[in-house]
Coordinates of N, CA and C in Angstrom, one line a residue:
M9 N 117.0 134.1 73.8 CA 117.2 133.6 75.3 C 115.7 133.0 75.9
G10 N 115.1 134.1 76.6 CA 114.0 133.8 77.2 C 113.9 132.9 78.9
P11 N 112.5 133.0 79.3 CA 112.7 132.3 80.6 C 113.0 131.0 80.5
H12 N 112.8 130.5 79.1 CA 113.0 129.0 79.4 C 114.5 128.5 78.7
A13 N 115.4 129.1 78.5 CA 116.5 129.0 78.0 C 117.6 128.6 78.9
F14 N 118.4 127.6 78.3 CA 119.1 126.5 79.3 C 120.8 127.1 78.6
P15 N 121.5 127.2 80.2 CA 122.7 127.6 79.5 C 123.6 126.5 79.1
W16 N 123.8 126.1 77.9 CA 124.8 125.1 77.3 C 126.1 125.5 77.2
G17 N 127.0 124.5 77.8 CA 128.6 124.8 77.9 C 129.2 123.7 78.0
A18 N 130.3 124.0 78.3 CA 131.6 122.9 78.8 C 131.3 122.0 79.7
S19 N 130.5 122.7 81.0 CA 130.1 122.1 82.2 C 129.0 121.0 82.1
I20 N 128.2 121.2 81.0 CA 127.1 120.3 81.1 C 127.8 118.8 80.6
L21 N 127.4 117.9 81.6 CA 127.7 116.4 81.3 C 126.4 115.7 81.0
Q22 N 125.2 115.8 81.2 CA 124.2 114.7 81.0 C 123.0 115.8 80.8
V23 N 122.2 115.8 79.7 CA 121.0 116.2 79.1 C 120.2 114.6 79.6
S24 N 118.6 115.1 80.2 CA 117.5 114.2 79.9 C 116.4 114.5 79.4
V25 N 116.0 113.8 78.6 CA 114.7 113.9 78.0 C 113.6 113.1 78.1
V26 N 112.7 113.3 78.7 CA 111.2 112.9 79.1 C 110.2 112.9 78.0
K27 N 109.4 111.5 77.5 CA 108.7 111.6 76.6 C 107.2 112.1 77.2
E28 N 106.6 113.3 76.6 CA 105.4 113.8 77.0 C 104.6 112.8 76.6
G29 N 103.7 112.7 77.9 CA 102.3 111.7 77.9 C 101.4 111.9 76.6
A30 N 101.0 110.8 76.0 CA 100.1 110.6 75.0 C 98.8 110.8 75.3
G31 N 98.3 111.0 76.8 CA 96.8 111.0 77.1 C 96.6 109.3 77.2
K32 N 95.2 109.3 77.0 CA 94.7 107.8 77.3 C 94.9 106.9 76.3
R33 N 95.3 105.7 76.8 CA 95.6 104.5 75.6 C 94.8 103.6 75.8
A34 N 94.3 103.6 74.6 CA 92.9 102.0 74.2 C 93.5 100.9 74.5
L35 N 93.0 100.3 75.2 CA 92.6 98.8 75.8 C 94.3 98.3 76.5
R36 N 93.9 99.2 77.4 CA 95.5 99.1 78.5 C 95.4 98.0 79.3
L37 N 94.5 96.9 79.2 CA 94.8 95.8 79.4 C 95.5 94.9 78.4
G38 N 95.7 95.2 77.3 CA 96.3 94.5 76.5 C 97.9 94.3 76.4
D39 N 98.5 95.6 77.3 CA 100.1 95.4 77.1 C 100.4 94.8 78.9
A40 N 99.5 95.3 79.6 CA 99.4 94.7 81.3 C 100.6 95.1 81.8
G41 N 100.9 96.3 81.5 CA 102.2 96.7 82.3 C 103.6 96.1 82.0
Q42 N 103.7 96.1 80.5 CA 104.9 95.3 79.8 C 106.1 96.2 79.8
R43 N 105.8 97.7 80.1 CA 107.2 98.3 79.6 C 106.9 99.5 80.8
E44 N 106.5 99.1 81.8 CA 106.0 100.1 83.1 C 107.1 99.7 84.6
I45 N 107.8 100.4 84.9 CA 108.5 100.2 86.4 C 107.8 100.3 87.6
L46 N 107.1 99.1 88.1 CA 106.4 98.9 89.1 C 106.9 98.5 90.4
D47 N 106.5 98.6 91.4 CA 107.4 97.9 92.8 C 106.9 96.8 93.2
Y48 N 105.6 96.5 93.2 CA 104.9 95.2 93.0 C 104.9 94.4 91.8
P49 N 105.6 93.2 91.9 CA 105.7 92.4 90.6 C 104.8 91.5 90.3
H50 N 103.3 91.9 90.7 CA 102.1 90.8 90.3 C 101.6 91.5 89.2
H51 N 102.2 91.5 88.1 CA 101.6 91.8 86.6 C 102.3 91.2 85.7
A52 N 101.9 91.4 84.2 CA 102.9 90.7 83.4 C 104.0 91.6 83.1
G53 N 104.1 92.7 83.5 CA 105.3 93.3 82.9 C 106.6 93.1 84.0
A54 N 106.3 92.3 85.2 CA 107.1 91.6 85.8 C 107.9 90.6 85.2
I55 N 107.7 90.1 84.3 CA 108.7 89.3 83.9 C 109.2 89.5 82.4
S56 N 109.3 91.0 82.3 CA 109.8 91.7 81.3 C 111.5 91.3 81.3
S57 N 112.5 90.9 80.3 CA 113.5 90.6 80.5 C 114.7 92.0 80.2
S58 N 114.1 93.1 79.7 CA 114.8 94.3 79.1 C 114.4 95.5 79.9
A59 N 115.4 95.3 80.7 CA 115.5 96.8 81.3 C 115.6 98.0 80.7
S60 N 116.3 97.9 80.1 CA 116.7 99.4 78.8 C 115.4 99.7 78.1
A61 N 114.5 98.7 77.9 CA 113.0 99.1 77.2 C 111.8 99.8 77.7
F62 N 112.3 100.1 79.3 CA 111.4 100.8 80.0 C 111.1 102.2 79.4
I63 N 109.8 102.7 79.7 CA 109.5 104.6 79.2 C 109.2 104.8 80.1
F64 N 109.4 105.9 81.0 CA 109.1 106.9 81.7 C 108.5 108.0 81.4
P65 N 107.1 108.3 80.9 CA 106.4 109.3 80.4 C 105.7 110.2 81.4
T66 N 105.5 111.3 81.2 CA 105.1 112.0 82.1 C 103.5 112.0 82.4
D67 N 102.7 111.5 81.8 CA 101.2 111.0 82.2 C 101.3 110.3 83.7
T68 N 100.1 110.4 83.9 CA 100.2 109.7 85.6 C 99.1 108.4 85.4
N69 N 98.5 108.2 84.0 CA 97.6 107.4 83.8 C 96.2 107.2 85.1
G70 N 95.4 108.5 85.1 CA 94.5 108.5 85.9 C 94.5 109.8 87.0
G71 N 93.7 109.8 87.8 CA 93.5 110.5 89.1 C 94.1 110.2 90.1
E72 N 94.0 111.0 91.4 CA 94.4 110.4 92.2 C 93.5 109.2 92.7
R73 N 93.9 108.2 93.8 CA 93.2 107.2 94.0 C 93.3 107.1 95.4
A74 N 92.7 106.1 96.1 CA 92.6 105.7 97.7 C 94.2 105.4 98.0
M75 N 94.8 105.6 99.2 CA 95.6 105.3 99.6 C 95.8 103.7 100.2
V76 N 96.4 102.5 99.5 CA 96.1 101.5 99.3 C 97.7 100.9 100.2
P77 N 97.1 100.1 101.4 CA 98.6 99.6 102.3 C 98.7 98.3 101.6
I78 N 99.7 98.0 100.7 CA 99.6 96.6 100.5 C 101.4 96.4 100.8
G79 N 101.9 97.0 101.6 CA 103.3 96.6 102.0 C 104.3 97.5 101.2
N80 N 104.2 98.1 100.2 CA 105.5 98.8 99.6 C 105.9 99.9 100.0
Y81 N 105.4 100.3 101.4 CA 105.8 101.5 102.1 C 107.0 101.0 102.9
E82 N 106.7 99.9 103.7 CA 107.3 99.2 104.6 C 108.8 98.7 103.6
R83 N 108.9 98.3 102.1 CA 109.8 98.1 101.4 C 110.9 98.8 101.4
V84 N 110.3 100.3 101.1 CA 111.3 101.2 100.5 C 112.0 102.3 101.6
M85 N 111.0 102.3 103.0 CA 111.2 103.3 104.0 C 112.6 102.8 104.7
P86 N 113.5 103.6 104.6 CA 114.9 103.2 105.3 C 115.1 103.6 106.9
L87 N 113.7 104.2 107.6 CA 114.0 104.4 108.7 C 113.2 103.2 109.9
D88 N 113.2 103.2 110.8 CA 112.3 102.2 111.7 C 111.4 102.7 112.2
I89 N 110.2 103.2 111.4 CA 108.9 103.8 111.9 C 107.9 102.7 111.2
L90 N 106.3 103.2 111.4 CA 105.3 102.7 110.8 C 105.4 103.6 109.6
P91 N 105.3 103.3 108.4 CA 105.3 104.3 107.4 C 103.9 104.3 107.1
T92 N 103.1 103.4 106.7 CA 101.7 103.6 106.3 C 100.7 104.4 107.1
I93 N 101.1 104.1 108.5 CA 100.1 104.9 109.3 C 100.7 106.2 109.4
L94 N 101.9 106.4 109.4 CA 102.3 107.8 109.3 C 101.9 108.3 108.2
L95 N 102.1 107.8 106.9 CA 101.7 108.7 105.6 C 100.3 108.8 105.7
R96 N 99.5 107.7 106.5 CA 97.9 107.9 106.3 C 97.6 109.2 107.4
D97 N 98.4 109.5 108.4 CA 98.1 110.7 109.4 C 98.7 111.9 108.8
L98 N 99.7 112.0 107.7 CA 100.3 113.0 107.0 C 99.4 113.6 106.2
L99 N 98.4 112.9 105.2 CA 97.6 113.0 104.4 C 96.6 113.4 105.1
A100 N 96.0 112.7 106.2 CA 94.6 113.7 106.6 C 95.1 114.8 107.6
G101 N 96.2 115.1 107.8 CA 96.7 116.6 108.6 C 96.5 116.0 110.1
D102 N 96.6 114.9 110.6 CA 96.4 114.6 111.9 C 97.9 114.8 112.9
T103 N 98.2 115.8 113.5 CA 99.4 116.3 113.7 C 99.6 115.8 115.0
D104 N 99.0 115.5 116.0 CA 99.5 114.5 117.1 C 99.7 113.4 116.6
S105 N 99.1 112.3 115.8 CA 99.5 111.0 115.7 C 100.6 111.0 114.9
A106 N 100.8 112.1 114.0 CA 102.2 112.3 113.5 C 103.4 112.2 113.8
Q107 N 103.0 113.2 115.0 CA 104.2 113.8 115.9 C 104.7 112.5 117.0
A108 N 103.8 111.4 117.0 CA 103.8 110.5 117.8 C 104.6 109.3 117.1
L109 N 104.5 109.2 115.7 CA 105.0 108.3 114.8 C 106.3 108.6 114.3
G110 N 106.6 109.8 114.8 CA 108.1 110.6 114.4 C 108.3 111.2 113.1
C111 N 107.3 112.2 112.9 CA 107.4 112.8 111.8 C 108.5 114.0 111.8
L112 N 108.8 114.4 112.9 CA 109.6 115.5 113.5 C 111.1 114.9 112.9
E113 N 111.6 113.7 112.6 CA 112.5 113.1 112.4 C 112.9 113.3 110.8
L114 N 111.9 113.3 109.9 CA 111.7 113.3 108.6 C 111.9 114.6 107.8
D115 N 112.5 114.4 106.9 CA 112.5 115.7 105.7 C 111.5 114.9 104.7
E116 N 111.6 116.1 103.3 CA 110.4 115.5 102.3 C 111.2 114.7 101.5
E117 N 112.7 114.8 101.4 CA 113.7 113.7 101.0 C 113.2 112.2 101.5
D118 N 113.4 112.1 102.8 CA 113.1 110.6 103.2 C 111.8 110.1 102.7
L119 N 110.9 111.0 102.1 CA 109.5 110.2 101.8 C 109.6 110.1 100.2
A120 N 110.5 110.4 99.5 CA 110.7 110.2 98.1 C 110.2 109.2 97.5
L121 N 111.1 108.0 98.1 CA 110.3 106.6 97.9 C 109.3 106.1 97.8
C122 N 108.5 106.4 99.1 CA 107.2 106.5 99.2 C 106.1 106.9 98.6
T123 N 106.6 108.2 97.8 CA 105.8 108.8 96.6 C 105.8 108.1 95.3
Y124 N 107.0 107.4 95.2 CA 107.3 106.7 94.0 C 106.5 105.4 93.8
V125 N 106.6 104.4 94.9 CA 105.7 103.3 95.1 C 104.3 103.5 95.3
C126 N 103.8 104.6 95.6 CA 102.4 105.1 96.2 C 101.4 104.4 95.0
P127 N 100.3 103.5 94.9 CA 99.4 103.4 93.8 C 98.5 104.1 93.8
G128 N 98.6 105.2 94.8 CA 97.4 106.2 94.9 C 97.9 107.5 94.3
K129 N 99.0 107.8 94.0 CA 99.9 108.7 93.5 C 99.8 110.1 94.1
Y130 N 100.0 109.7 95.7 CA 100.4 110.9 96.5 C 101.3 111.6 96.7
E131 N 101.8 112.8 97.1 CA 103.1 113.3 97.0 C 103.2 113.6 98.6
Y132 N 104.2 112.8 99.0 CA 104.1 112.6 100.8 C 104.7 114.0 101.1
G133 N 106.2 114.4 100.1 CA 106.9 115.5 100.7 C 106.1 116.6 101.1
P134 N 105.3 116.9 100.1 CA 104.6 118.4 100.1 C 103.5 118.5 101.4
A135 N 103.1 116.9 101.9 CA 102.3 116.5 103.1 C 102.8 116.8 104.1
L136 N 104.0 116.1 104.2 CA 104.9 116.3 105.4 C 105.2 117.9 105.6
R137 N 105.5 118.3 104.5 CA 106.1 119.8 104.8 C 105.0 120.8 105.5
S138 N 103.7 120.3 105.1 CA 102.4 121.2 105.6 C 102.0 120.6 106.9
V139 N 102.4 119.3 107.4 CA 102.3 119.1 108.7 C 103.3 119.8 109.7
L140 N 104.7 119.8 109.2 CA 105.4 120.4 109.9 C 105.4 121.7 110.3
T141 N 104.6 122.5 109.1 CA 104.5 123.9 109.1 C 103.2 124.1 110.2
R142 N 102.7 123.3 110.2 CA 101.3 123.5 111.0 C 102.2 123.4 112.4
I143 N 102.4 122.3 112.6 CA 103.3 122.0 114.1 C 104.1 123.0 114.7
E144 N 104.8 123.6 113.4 CA 105.8 124.9 114.3 C 104.8 126.3 114.3
Q145 N 103.9 126.5 113.6 CA 102.9 127.5 113.8 C 102.1 127.5 115.1
E146 N 101.7 126.3 115.4 CA 100.7 125.8 116.7 C 101.5 125.6 117.8
G147 N 103.1 125.6 117.7 CA 104.0 125.3 118.7 C 103.6 123.9 119.6

């Protein structure tokens, strides 16, 4: 058994397998995103015809980058707020501005799509949780 054992049984309906990232790829510009799912269609992979050929590996293709406001947060945010400014304030830890922009009405799951489309690879759910915890502690 052990700590990583999985209880297989009749109630299991689906199992997902994710390919482990193979590290750095040489000449990354050669494929130009041909087999990647991205929100912004300004690359050669956007004209790919087969959606079943996409691979979702575990590697992140580099470290964290700067937050780039290119309009992708506005496309995926279901609420009527200013997501780019709010997300910037969450990352900076500015509780006053985040409250003014409506962070008290959000939950971590509300920012999941923003995390998915972020070119800077930031996790906005934990950033929101830390800001909400600070607001609660400070009163």
